[in-house]
mmCIF file of C-alpha atoms in Angstrom:
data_model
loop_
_atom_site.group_PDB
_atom_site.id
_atom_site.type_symbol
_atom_site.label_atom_id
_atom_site.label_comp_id
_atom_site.label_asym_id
_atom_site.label_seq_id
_atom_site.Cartn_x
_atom_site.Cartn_y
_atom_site.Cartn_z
ATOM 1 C CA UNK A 1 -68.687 37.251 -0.368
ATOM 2 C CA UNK A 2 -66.455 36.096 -3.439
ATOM 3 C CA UNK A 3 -64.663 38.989 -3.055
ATOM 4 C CA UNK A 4 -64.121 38.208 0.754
ATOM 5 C CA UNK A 5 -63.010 34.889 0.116
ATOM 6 C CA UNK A 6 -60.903 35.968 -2.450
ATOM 7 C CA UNK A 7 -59.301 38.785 -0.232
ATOM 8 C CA UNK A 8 -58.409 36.280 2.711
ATOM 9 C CA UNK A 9 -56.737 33.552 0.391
ATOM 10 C CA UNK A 10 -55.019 36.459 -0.939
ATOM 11 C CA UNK A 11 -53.500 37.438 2.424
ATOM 12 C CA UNK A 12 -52.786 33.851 3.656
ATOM 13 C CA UNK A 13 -50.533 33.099 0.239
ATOM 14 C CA UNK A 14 -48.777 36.537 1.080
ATOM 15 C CA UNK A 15 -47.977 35.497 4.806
ATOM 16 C CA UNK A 16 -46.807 32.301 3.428
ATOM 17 C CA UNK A 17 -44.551 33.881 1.024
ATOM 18 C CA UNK A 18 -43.379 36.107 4.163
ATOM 19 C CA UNK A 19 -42.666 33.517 5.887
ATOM 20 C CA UNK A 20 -40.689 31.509 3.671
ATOM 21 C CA UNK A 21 -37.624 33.751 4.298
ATOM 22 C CA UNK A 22 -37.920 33.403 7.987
ATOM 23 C CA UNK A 23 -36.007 31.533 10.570
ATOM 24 C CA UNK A 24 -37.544 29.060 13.083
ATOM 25 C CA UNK A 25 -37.007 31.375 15.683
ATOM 26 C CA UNK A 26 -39.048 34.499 13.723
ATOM 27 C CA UNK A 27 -35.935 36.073 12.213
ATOM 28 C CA UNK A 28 -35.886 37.073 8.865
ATOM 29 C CA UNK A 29 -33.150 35.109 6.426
ATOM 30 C CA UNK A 30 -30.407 37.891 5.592
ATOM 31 C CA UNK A 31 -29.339 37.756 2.139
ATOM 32 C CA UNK A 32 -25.953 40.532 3.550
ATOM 33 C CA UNK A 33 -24.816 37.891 5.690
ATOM 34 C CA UNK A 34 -24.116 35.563 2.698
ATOM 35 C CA UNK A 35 -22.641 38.683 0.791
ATOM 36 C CA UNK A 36 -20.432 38.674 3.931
ATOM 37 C CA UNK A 37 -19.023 35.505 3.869
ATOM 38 C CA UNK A 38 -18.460 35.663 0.645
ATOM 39 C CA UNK A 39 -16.470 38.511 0.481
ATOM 40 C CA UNK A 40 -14.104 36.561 3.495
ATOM 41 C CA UNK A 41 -14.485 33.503 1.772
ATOM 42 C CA UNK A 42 -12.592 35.312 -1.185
ATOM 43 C CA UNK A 43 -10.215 37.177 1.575
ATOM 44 C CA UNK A 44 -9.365 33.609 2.932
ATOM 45 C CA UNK A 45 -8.519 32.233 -0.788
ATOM 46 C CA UNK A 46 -5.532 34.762 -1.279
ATOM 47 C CA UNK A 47 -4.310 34.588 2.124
ATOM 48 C CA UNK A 48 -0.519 33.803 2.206
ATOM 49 C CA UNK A 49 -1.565 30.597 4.416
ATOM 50 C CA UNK A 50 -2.897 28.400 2.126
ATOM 51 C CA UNK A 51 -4.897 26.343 4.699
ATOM 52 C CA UNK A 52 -6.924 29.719 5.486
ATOM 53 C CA UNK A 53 -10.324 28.881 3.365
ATOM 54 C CA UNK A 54 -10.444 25.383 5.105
ATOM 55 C CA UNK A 55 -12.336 27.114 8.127
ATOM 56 C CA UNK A 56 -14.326 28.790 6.157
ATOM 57 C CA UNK A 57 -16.136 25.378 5.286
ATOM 58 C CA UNK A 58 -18.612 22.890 7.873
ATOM 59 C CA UNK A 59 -16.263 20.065 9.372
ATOM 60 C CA UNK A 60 -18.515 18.138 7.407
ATOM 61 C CA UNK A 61 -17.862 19.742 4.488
ATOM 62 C CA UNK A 62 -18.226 18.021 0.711
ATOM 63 C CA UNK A 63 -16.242 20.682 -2.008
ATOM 64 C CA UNK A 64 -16.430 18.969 -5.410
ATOM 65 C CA UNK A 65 -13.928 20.751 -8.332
ATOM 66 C CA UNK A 66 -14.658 19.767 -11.852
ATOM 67 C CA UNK A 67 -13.318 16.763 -13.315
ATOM 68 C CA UNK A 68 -12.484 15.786 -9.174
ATOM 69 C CA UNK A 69 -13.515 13.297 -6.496
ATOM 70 C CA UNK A 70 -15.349 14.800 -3.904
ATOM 71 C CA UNK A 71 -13.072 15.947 -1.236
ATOM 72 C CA UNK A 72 -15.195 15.001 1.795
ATOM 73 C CA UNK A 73 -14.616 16.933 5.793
ATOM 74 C CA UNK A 74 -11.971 19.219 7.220
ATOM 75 C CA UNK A 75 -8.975 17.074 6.601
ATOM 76 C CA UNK A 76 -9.058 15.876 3.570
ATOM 77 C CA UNK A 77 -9.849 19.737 2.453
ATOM 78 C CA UNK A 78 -6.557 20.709 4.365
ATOM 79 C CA UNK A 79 -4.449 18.281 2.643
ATOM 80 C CA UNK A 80 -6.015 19.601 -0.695
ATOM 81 C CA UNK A 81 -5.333 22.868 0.503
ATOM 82 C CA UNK A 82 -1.332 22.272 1.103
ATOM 83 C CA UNK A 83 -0.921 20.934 -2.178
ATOM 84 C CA UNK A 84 -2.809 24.027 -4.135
ATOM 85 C CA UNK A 85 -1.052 26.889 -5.730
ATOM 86 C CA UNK A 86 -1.683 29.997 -4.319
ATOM 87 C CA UNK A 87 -4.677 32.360 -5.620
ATOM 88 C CA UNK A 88 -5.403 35.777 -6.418
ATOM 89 C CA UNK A 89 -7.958 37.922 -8.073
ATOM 90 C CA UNK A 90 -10.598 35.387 -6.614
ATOM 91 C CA UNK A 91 -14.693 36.823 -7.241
ATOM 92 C CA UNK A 92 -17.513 35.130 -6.649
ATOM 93 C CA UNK A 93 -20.616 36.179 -7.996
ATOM 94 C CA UNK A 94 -24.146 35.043 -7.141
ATOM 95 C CA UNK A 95 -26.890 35.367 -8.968
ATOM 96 C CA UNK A 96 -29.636 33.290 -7.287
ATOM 97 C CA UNK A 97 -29.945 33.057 -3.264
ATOM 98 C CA UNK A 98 -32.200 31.226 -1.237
ATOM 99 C CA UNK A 99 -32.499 30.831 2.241
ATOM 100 C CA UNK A 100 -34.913 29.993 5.279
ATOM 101 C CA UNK A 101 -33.491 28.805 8.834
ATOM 102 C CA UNK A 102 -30.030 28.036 8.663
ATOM 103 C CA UNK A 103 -29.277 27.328 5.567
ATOM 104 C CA UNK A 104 -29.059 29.100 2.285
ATOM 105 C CA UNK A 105 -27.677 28.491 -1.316
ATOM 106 C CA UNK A 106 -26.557 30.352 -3.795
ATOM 107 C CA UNK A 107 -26.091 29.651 -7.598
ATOM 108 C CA UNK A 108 -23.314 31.871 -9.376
ATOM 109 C CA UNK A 109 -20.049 32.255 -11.085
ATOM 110 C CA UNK A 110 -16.447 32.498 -9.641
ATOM 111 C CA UNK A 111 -13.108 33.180 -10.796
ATOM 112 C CA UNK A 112 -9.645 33.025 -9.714
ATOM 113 C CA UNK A 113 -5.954 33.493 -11.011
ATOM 114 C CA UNK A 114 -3.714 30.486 -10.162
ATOM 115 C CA UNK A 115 -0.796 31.930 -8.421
ATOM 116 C CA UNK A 116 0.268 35.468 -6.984
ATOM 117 C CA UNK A 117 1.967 37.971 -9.285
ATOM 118 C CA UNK A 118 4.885 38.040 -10.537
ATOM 119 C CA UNK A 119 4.181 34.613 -10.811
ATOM 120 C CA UNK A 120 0.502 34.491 -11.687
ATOM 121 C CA UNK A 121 -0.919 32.104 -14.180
ATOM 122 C CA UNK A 122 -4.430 30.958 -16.202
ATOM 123 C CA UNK A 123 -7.832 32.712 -14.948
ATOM 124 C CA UNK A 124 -10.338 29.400 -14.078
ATOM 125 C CA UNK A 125 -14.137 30.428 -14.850
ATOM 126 C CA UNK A 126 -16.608 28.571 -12.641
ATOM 127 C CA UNK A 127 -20.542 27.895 -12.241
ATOM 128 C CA UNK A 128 -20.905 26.924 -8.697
ATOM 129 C CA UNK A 129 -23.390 25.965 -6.411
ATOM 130 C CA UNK A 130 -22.664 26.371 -2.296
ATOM 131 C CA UNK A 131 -25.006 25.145 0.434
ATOM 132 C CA UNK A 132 -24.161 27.457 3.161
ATOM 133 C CA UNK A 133 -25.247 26.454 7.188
ATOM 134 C CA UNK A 134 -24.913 28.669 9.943
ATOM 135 C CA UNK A 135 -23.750 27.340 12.971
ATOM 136 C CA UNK A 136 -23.648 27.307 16.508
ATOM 137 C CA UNK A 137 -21.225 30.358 16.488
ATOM 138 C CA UNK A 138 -23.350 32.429 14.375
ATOM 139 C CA UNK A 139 -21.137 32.091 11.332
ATOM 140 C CA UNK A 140 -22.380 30.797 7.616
ATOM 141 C CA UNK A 141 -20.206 28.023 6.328
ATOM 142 C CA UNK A 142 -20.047 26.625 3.450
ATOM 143 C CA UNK A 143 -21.150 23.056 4.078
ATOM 144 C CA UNK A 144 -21.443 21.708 0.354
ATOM 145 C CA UNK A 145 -20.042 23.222 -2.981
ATOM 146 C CA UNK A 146 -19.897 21.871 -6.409
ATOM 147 C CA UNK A 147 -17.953 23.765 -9.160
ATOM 148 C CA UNK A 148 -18.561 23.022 -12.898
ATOM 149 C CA UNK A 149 -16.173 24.597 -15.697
ATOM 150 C CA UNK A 150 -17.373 27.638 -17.832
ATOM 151 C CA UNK A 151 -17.942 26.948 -21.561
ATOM 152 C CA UNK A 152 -14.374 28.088 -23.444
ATOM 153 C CA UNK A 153 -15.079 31.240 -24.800
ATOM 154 C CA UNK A 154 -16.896 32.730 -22.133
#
């Protein structure tokens, strides 16, 4: 009997755990689809329109830099964008994702070289932290990020 009991808790907790990565609808949270944006998230940070990124965040969208205000919705992130330098060499790597529904975050590190050769300057090192959503369209966005400096020397 104990081992019974024991047996059915067992495979309730694992269900649970199984369905912690799924969507509302049954679906099961894809970790790739995150990769994905990423990857054109970095695409859209060296494109030679600066304002390219902007749509790759919520119209909602709060992106916090380090030492910055919050830069709150669409707008305000396009007139950020217009006065930024260009980028290159921009990597983001994640290290922790979670999802369930739509929404997923990921913990990592990023980098990026301010300016485009010949004219390229300082690499920036970056923790960050994104709350993606997908919406209506299908597409993740990133709906919140927060960026905190790396430790000099790292």
């Amino acid at each position: 009997m104990r081992v019974t009991v024991f047996f059915l808790t067992f495979v309730v907790a694992l269900g649970g755990c199984a369905m912690s990565n799924r969507h509302g609808d049954g679906r099961s949270f894809d970790e790739a689809e995150i990769r994905a944006a990423e990857r054109a998230l970095e695409q859209a940070l060296q494109a030679l329109d600066p304002t390219t990124w902007v749509y790759s965040y919520t119209e909602d969208a709060v992106f916090v830099a380090p030492g910055a205000p919050a830069v709150q919705g669409r707008a305000a992130l396009l007139q950020m964008a217009r006065a930024m330098k260009p980028l290159s060499s921009v990597s983001i790597q994640p290290i922790r994702t979670e999802g369930s529904a739509n929404l997923a975050t990921v913990y990592g590190h990023a980098s990026w070289v301010s300016g485009k050769p010949p004219d390229a300057g300082h690499v920036t090192k970056v923790r960050l932290i994104i709350v993606w959503r997908k919406e209506a369209d299908g597409q993740w966005r990133v709906a919140q990020e927060l960026l905190n400096a790396e430790p000099t020397g790292r």
